[in-house]
mmCIF file of C-alpha atoms in Angstrom:
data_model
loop_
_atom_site.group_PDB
_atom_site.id
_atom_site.type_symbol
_atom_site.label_atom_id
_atom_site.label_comp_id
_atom_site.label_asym_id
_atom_site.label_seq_id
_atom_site.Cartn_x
_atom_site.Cartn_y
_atom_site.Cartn_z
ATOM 1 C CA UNK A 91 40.714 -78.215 -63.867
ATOM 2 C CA UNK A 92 39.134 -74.579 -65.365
ATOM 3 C CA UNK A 93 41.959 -72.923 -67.453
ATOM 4 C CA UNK A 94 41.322 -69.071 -68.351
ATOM 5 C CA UNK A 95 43.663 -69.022 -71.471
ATOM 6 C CA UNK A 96 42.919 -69.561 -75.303
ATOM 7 C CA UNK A 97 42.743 -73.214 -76.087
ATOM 8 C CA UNK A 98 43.770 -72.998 -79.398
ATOM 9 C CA UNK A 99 47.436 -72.347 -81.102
ATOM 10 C CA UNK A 100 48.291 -69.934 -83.514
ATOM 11 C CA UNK A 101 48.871 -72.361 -86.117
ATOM 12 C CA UNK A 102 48.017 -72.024 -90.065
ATOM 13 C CA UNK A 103 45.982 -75.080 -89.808
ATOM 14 C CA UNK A 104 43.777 -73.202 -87.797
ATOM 15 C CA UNK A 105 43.791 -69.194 -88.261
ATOM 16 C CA UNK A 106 43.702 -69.791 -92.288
ATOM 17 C CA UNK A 107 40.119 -71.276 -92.005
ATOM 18 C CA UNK A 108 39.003 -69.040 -89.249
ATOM 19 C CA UNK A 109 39.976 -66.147 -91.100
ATOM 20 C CA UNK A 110 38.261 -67.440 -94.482
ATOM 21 C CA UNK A 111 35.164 -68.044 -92.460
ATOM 22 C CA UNK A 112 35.266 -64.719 -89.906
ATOM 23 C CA UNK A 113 37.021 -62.061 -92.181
ATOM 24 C CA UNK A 114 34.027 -61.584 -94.286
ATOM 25 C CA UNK A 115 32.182 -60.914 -91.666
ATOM 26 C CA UNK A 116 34.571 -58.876 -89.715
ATOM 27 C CA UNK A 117 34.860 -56.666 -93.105
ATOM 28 C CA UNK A 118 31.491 -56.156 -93.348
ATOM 29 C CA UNK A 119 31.024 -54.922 -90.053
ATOM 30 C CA UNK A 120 34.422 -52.266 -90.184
ATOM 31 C CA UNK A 121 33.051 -51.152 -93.218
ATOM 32 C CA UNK A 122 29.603 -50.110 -91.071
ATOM 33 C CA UNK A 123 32.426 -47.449 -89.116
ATOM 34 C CA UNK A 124 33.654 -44.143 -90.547
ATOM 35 C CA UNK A 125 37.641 -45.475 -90.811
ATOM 36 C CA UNK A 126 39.147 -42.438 -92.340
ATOM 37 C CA UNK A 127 43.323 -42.560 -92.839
ATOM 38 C CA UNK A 128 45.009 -40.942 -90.333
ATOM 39 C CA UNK A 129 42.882 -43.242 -87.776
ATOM 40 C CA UNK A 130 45.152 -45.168 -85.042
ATOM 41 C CA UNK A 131 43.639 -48.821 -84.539
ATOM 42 C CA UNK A 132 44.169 -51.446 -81.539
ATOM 43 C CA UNK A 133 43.374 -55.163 -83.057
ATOM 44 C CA UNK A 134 43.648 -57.730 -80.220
ATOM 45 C CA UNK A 135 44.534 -61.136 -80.594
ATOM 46 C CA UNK A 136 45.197 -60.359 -84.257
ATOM 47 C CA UNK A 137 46.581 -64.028 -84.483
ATOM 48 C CA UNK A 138 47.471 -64.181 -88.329
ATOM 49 C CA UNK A 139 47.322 -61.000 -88.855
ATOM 50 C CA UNK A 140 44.516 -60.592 -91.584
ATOM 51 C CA UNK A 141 42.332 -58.117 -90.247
ATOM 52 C CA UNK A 142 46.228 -56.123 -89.314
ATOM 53 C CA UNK A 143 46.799 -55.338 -92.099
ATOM 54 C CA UNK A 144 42.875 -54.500 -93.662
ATOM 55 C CA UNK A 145 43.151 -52.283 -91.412
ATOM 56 C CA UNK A 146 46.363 -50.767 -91.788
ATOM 57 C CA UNK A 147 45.420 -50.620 -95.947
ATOM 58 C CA UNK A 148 41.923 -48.713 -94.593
ATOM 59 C CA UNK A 149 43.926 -45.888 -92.144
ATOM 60 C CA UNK A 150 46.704 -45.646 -94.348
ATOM 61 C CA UNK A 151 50.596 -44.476 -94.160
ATOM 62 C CA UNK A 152 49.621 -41.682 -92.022
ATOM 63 C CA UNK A 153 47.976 -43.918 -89.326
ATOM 64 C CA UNK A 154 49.010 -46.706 -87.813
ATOM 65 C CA UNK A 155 47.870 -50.219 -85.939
ATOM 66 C CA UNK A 156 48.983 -51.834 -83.069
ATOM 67 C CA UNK A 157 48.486 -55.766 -83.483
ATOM 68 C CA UNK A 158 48.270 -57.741 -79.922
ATOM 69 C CA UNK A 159 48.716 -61.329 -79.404
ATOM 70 C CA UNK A 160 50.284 -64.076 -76.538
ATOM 71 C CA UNK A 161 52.079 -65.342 -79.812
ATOM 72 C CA UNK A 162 53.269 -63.059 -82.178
ATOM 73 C CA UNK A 163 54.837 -65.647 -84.412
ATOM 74 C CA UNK A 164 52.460 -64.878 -87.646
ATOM 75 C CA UNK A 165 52.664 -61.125 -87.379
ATOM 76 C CA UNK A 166 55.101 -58.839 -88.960
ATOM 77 C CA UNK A 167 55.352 -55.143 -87.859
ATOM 78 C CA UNK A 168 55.715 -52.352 -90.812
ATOM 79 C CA UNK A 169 56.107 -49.018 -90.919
ATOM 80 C CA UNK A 170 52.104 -48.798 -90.177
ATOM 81 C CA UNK A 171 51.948 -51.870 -88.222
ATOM 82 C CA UNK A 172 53.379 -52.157 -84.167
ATOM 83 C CA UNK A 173 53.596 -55.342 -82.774
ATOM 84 C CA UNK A 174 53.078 -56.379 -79.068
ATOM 85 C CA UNK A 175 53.481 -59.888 -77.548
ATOM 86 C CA UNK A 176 50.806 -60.125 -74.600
ATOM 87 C CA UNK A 177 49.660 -62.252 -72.064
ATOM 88 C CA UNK A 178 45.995 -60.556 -71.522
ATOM 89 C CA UNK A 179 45.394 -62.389 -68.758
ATOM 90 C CA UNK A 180 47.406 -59.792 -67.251
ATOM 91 C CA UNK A 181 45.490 -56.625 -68.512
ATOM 92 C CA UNK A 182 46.187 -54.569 -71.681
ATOM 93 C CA UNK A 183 49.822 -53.189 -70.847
ATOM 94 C CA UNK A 184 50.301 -51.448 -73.857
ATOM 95 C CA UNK A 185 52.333 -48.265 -74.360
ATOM 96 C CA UNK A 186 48.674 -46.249 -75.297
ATOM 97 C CA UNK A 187 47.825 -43.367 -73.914
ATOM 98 C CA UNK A 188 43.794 -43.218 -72.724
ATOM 99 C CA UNK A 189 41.835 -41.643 -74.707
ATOM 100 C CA UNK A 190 43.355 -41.866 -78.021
ATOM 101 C CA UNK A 191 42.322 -44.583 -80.067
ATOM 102 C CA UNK A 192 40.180 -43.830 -82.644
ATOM 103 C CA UNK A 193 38.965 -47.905 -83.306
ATOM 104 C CA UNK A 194 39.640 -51.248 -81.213
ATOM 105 C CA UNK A 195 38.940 -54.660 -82.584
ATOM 106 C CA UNK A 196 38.776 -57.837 -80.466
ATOM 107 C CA UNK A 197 37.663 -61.304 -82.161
ATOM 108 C CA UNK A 198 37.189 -64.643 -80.365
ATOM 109 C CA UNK A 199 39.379 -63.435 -77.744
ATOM 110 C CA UNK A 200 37.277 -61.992 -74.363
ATOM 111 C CA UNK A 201 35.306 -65.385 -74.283
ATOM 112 C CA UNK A 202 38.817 -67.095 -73.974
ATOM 113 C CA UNK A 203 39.588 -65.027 -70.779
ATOM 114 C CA UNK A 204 38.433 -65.161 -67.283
ATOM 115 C CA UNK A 205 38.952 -61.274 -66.953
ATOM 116 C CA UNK A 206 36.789 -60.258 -70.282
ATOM 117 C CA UNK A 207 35.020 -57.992 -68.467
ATOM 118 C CA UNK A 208 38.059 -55.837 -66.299
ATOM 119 C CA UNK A 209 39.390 -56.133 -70.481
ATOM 120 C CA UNK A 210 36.419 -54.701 -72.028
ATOM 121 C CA UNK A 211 36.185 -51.726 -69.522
ATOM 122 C CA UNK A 212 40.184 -51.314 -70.061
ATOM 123 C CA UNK A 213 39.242 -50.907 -74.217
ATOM 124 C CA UNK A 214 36.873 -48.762 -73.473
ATOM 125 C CA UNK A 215 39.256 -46.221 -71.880
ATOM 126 C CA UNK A 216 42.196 -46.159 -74.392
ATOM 127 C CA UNK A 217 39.155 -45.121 -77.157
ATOM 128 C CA UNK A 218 38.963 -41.180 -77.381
ATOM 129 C CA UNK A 219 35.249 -39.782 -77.218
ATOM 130 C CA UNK A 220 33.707 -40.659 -80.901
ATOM 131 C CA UNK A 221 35.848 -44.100 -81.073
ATOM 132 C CA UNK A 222 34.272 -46.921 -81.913
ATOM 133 C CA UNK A 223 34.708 -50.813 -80.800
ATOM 134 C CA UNK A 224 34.395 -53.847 -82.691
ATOM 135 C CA UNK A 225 33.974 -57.037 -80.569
ATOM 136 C CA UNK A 226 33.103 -60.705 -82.451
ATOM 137 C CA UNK A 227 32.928 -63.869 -80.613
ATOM 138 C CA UNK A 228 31.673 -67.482 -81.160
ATOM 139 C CA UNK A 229 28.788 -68.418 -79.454
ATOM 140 C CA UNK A 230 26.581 -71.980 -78.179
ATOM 141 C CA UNK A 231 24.218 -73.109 -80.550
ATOM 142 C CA UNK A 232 22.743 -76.517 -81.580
ATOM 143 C CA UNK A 233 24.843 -78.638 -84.281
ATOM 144 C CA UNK A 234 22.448 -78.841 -87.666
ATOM 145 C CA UNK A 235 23.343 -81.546 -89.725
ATOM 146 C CA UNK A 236 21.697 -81.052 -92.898
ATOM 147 C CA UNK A 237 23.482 -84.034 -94.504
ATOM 148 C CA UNK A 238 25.551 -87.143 -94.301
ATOM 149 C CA UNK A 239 26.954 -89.806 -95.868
ATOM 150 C CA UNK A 240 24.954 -92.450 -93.067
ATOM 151 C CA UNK A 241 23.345 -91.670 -89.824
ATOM 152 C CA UNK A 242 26.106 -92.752 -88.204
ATOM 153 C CA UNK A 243 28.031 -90.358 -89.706
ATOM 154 C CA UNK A 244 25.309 -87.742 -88.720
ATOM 155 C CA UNK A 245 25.254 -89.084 -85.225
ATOM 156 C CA UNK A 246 29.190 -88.932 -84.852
ATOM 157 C CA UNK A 247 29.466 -84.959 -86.162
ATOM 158 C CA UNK A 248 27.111 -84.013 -84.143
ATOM 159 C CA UNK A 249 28.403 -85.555 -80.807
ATOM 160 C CA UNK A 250 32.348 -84.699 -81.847
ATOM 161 C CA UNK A 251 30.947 -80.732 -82.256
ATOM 162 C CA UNK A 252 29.232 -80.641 -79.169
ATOM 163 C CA UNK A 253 32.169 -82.634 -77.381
ATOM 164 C CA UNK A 254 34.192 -79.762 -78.751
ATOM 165 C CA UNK A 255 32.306 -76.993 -76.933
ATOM 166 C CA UNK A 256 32.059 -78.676 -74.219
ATOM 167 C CA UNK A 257 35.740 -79.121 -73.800
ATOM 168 C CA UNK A 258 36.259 -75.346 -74.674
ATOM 169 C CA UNK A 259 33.637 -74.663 -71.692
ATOM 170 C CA UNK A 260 34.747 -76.831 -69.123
ATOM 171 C CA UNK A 261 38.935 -75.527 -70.314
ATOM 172 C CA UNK A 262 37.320 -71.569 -69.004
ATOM 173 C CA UNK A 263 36.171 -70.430 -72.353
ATOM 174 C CA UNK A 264 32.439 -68.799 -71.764
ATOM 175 C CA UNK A 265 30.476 -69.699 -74.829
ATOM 176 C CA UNK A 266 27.550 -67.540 -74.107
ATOM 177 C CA UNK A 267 29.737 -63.952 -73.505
ATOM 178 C CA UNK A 268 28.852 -63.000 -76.696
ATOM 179 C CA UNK A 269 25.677 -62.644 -76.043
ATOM 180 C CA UNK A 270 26.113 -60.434 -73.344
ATOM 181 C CA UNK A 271 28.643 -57.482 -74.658
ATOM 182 C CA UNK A 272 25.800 -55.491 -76.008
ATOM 183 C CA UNK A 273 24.541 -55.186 -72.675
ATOM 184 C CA UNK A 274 27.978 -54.323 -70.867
ATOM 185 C CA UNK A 275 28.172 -51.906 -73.621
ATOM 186 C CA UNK A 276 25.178 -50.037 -72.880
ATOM 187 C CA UNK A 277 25.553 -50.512 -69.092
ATOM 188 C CA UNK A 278 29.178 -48.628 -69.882
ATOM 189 C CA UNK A 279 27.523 -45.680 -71.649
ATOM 190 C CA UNK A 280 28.373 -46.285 -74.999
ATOM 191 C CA UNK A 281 26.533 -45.520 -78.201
ATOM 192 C CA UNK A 282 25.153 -47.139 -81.249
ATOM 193 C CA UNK A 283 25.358 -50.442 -79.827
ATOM 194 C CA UNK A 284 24.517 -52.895 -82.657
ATOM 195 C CA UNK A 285 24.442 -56.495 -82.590
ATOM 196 C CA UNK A 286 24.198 -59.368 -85.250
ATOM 197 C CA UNK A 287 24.389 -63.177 -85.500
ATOM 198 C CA UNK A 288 25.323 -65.636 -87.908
ATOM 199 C CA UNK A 289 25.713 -69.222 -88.604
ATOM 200 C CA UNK A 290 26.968 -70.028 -92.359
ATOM 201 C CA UNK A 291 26.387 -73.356 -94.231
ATOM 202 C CA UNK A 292 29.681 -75.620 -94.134
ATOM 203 C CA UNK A 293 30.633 -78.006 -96.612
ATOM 204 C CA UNK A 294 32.536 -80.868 -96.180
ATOM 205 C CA UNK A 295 36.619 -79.699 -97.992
ATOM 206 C CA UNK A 296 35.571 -75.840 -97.267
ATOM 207 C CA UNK A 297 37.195 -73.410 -95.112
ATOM 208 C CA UNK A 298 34.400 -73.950 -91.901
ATOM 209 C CA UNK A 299 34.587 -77.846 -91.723
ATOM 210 C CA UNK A 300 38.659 -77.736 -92.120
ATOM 211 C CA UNK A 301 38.442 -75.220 -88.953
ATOM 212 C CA UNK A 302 36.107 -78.573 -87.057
ATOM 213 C CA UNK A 303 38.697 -80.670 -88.031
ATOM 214 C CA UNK A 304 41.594 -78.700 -86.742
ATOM 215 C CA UNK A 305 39.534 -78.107 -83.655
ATOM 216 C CA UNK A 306 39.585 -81.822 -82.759
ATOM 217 C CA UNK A 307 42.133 -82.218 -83.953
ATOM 218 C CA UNK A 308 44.291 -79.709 -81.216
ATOM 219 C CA UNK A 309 41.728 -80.886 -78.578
ATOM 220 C CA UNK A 310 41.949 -84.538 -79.248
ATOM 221 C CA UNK A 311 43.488 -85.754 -75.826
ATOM 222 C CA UNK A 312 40.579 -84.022 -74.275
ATOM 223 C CA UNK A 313 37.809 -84.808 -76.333
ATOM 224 C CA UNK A 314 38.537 -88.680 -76.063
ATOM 225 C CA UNK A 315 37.202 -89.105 -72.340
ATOM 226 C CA UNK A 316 34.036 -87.004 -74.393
ATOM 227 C CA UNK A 317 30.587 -88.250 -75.826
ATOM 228 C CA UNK A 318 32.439 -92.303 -75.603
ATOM 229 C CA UNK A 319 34.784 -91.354 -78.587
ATOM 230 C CA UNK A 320 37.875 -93.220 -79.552
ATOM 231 C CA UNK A 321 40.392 -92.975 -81.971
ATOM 232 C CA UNK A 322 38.672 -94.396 -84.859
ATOM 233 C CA UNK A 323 35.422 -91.706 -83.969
ATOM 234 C CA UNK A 324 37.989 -88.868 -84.580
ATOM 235 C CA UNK A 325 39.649 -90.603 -87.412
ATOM 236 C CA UNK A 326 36.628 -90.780 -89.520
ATOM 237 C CA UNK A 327 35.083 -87.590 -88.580
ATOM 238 C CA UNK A 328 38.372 -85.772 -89.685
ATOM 239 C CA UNK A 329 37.210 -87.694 -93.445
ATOM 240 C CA UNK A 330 33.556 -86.326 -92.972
ATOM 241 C CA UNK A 331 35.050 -82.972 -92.520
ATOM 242 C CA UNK A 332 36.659 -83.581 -96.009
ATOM 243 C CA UNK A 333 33.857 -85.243 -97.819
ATOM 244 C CA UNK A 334 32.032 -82.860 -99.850
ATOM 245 C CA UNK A 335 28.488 -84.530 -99.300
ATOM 246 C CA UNK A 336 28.716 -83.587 -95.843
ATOM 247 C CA UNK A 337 26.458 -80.382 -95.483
ATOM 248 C CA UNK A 338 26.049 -78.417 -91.564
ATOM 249 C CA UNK A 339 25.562 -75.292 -90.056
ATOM 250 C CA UNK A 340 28.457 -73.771 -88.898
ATOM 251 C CA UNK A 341 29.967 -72.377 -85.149
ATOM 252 C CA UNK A 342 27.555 -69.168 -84.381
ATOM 253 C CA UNK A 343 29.016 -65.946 -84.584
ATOM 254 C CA UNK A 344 27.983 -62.748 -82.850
ATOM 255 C CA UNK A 345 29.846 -59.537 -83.636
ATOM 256 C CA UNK A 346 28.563 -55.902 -81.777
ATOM 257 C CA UNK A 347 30.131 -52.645 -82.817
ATOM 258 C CA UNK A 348 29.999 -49.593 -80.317
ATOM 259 C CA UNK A 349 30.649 -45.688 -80.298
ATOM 260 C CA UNK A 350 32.218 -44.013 -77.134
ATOM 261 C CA UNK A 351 30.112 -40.947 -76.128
ATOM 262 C CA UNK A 352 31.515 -38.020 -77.782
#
């Protein structure tokens, strides 16, 4: 049965890793945009809240940021900071008048959603001419192993990764739609579309390979009937993900940034 809803909860477990091993990036590419204070920001599915409040520190007591999520939980409105509890299967019903964002950021969220498209065109509109969008999702690639305590162990990574984005496929998630913003962006008229991917090393204890093993972890009844794994598979690759010696590249990540026509 195809799901259409994020497969993942908002738990520490997770978003703590994900936001060690996205935020970087996600800095990076705000710092690309002209933020100046006084901006109003949209961040969808802001989950923990990390890139919240960067950019509430970037526009500033005289802008503000509304922070979007289906759970809310982590997030904690201020006197910069709104906070909306969402179900975005069911559009972006936000109290926004078109036209009058100045910046919207969206990470690892469209891919999770059956109407990313009808989503992205909705973003689109609530940006005034001269906003700009910032869009990052995780994309299919090949597992690397570059090392292993055995080839067994090598073997066993590689098929629980791949059983993991498989699961994430078959549950509605689209794996490749990050590939394909740029072009919806330029089919929608927008300007200075730029796109960039990356794939990090992960080390066995670090930030990426704790984010694996919570992966498998919150999938684990599904990834069982996956790649002839039992039990004892996902026991000892939630070790590998610990042991230090273990060496791979990392989930693929492909952010775009856009302007609206001015």
């Amino acid at each position: 049965m195809t799901t259409t809803a994020y497969q993942f909860r908002n738990a520490p477990a997770q978003l703590g890793p994900l936001q060690q091993v996205l935020d970087p990036i996600t800095r990076h590419d705000l710092a690309k945009i002209p933020i100046r204070p006084g901006w109003r920001a949209l961040d969808i599915g802001a989950g923990a809240g990390s890139i919240t409040r960067h950019l509430a520190d970037t526009v500033g007591p005289t802008g503000g940021v509304i922070a979007v999520d289906l759970d809310t939980g982590l997030l904690d409105p201020t006197n910069i900071i709104d906070v909306y509890r969402r179900d975005l299967r069911d559009g972006l019903d936000l109290p926004i008048t078109p036209g009058s964002l100045d910046l919207i950021h969206a990470r690892c969220v469209l891919e999770h959603l059956a109407n990313r498209t009808d989503l992205l065109k909705q973003m689109i509109a609530l940006l005034r001419p001269g906003g700009w969008l910032a869009v990052g999702e995780i994309v299919y690639s090949p597992t690397v192993i570059h090392r292993a305590p055995a080839t067994d162990d090598r073997d066993l990574i590689h098929r629980v990764i791949h059983a993991i984005l498989d699961t994430l496929s078959d549950g509605g998630t689209d794996l490749d739609w990050g590939n394909h913003i740029h072009a919806h962006l330029l089919d929608a008229g927008m300007t200075h579309v730029h796109s960039h991917t990356r794939a990090d090393t992960w080390t066995g204890g670090g930030p990426g390979c704790l984010l694996l093993a919570d992966n498998a972890h919150q999938l684990h009844d599904r990834l069982l009937p996956i790649a002839d794994l039992d039990e004892a598979d996902l026991t000892r690759f939630g070790e590998l993900m610990t042991d230090p010696t273990v060496s791979l590249r990392g989930y693929q990540f492909t952010s775009t940034l856009a302007r609206k026509p001015e």
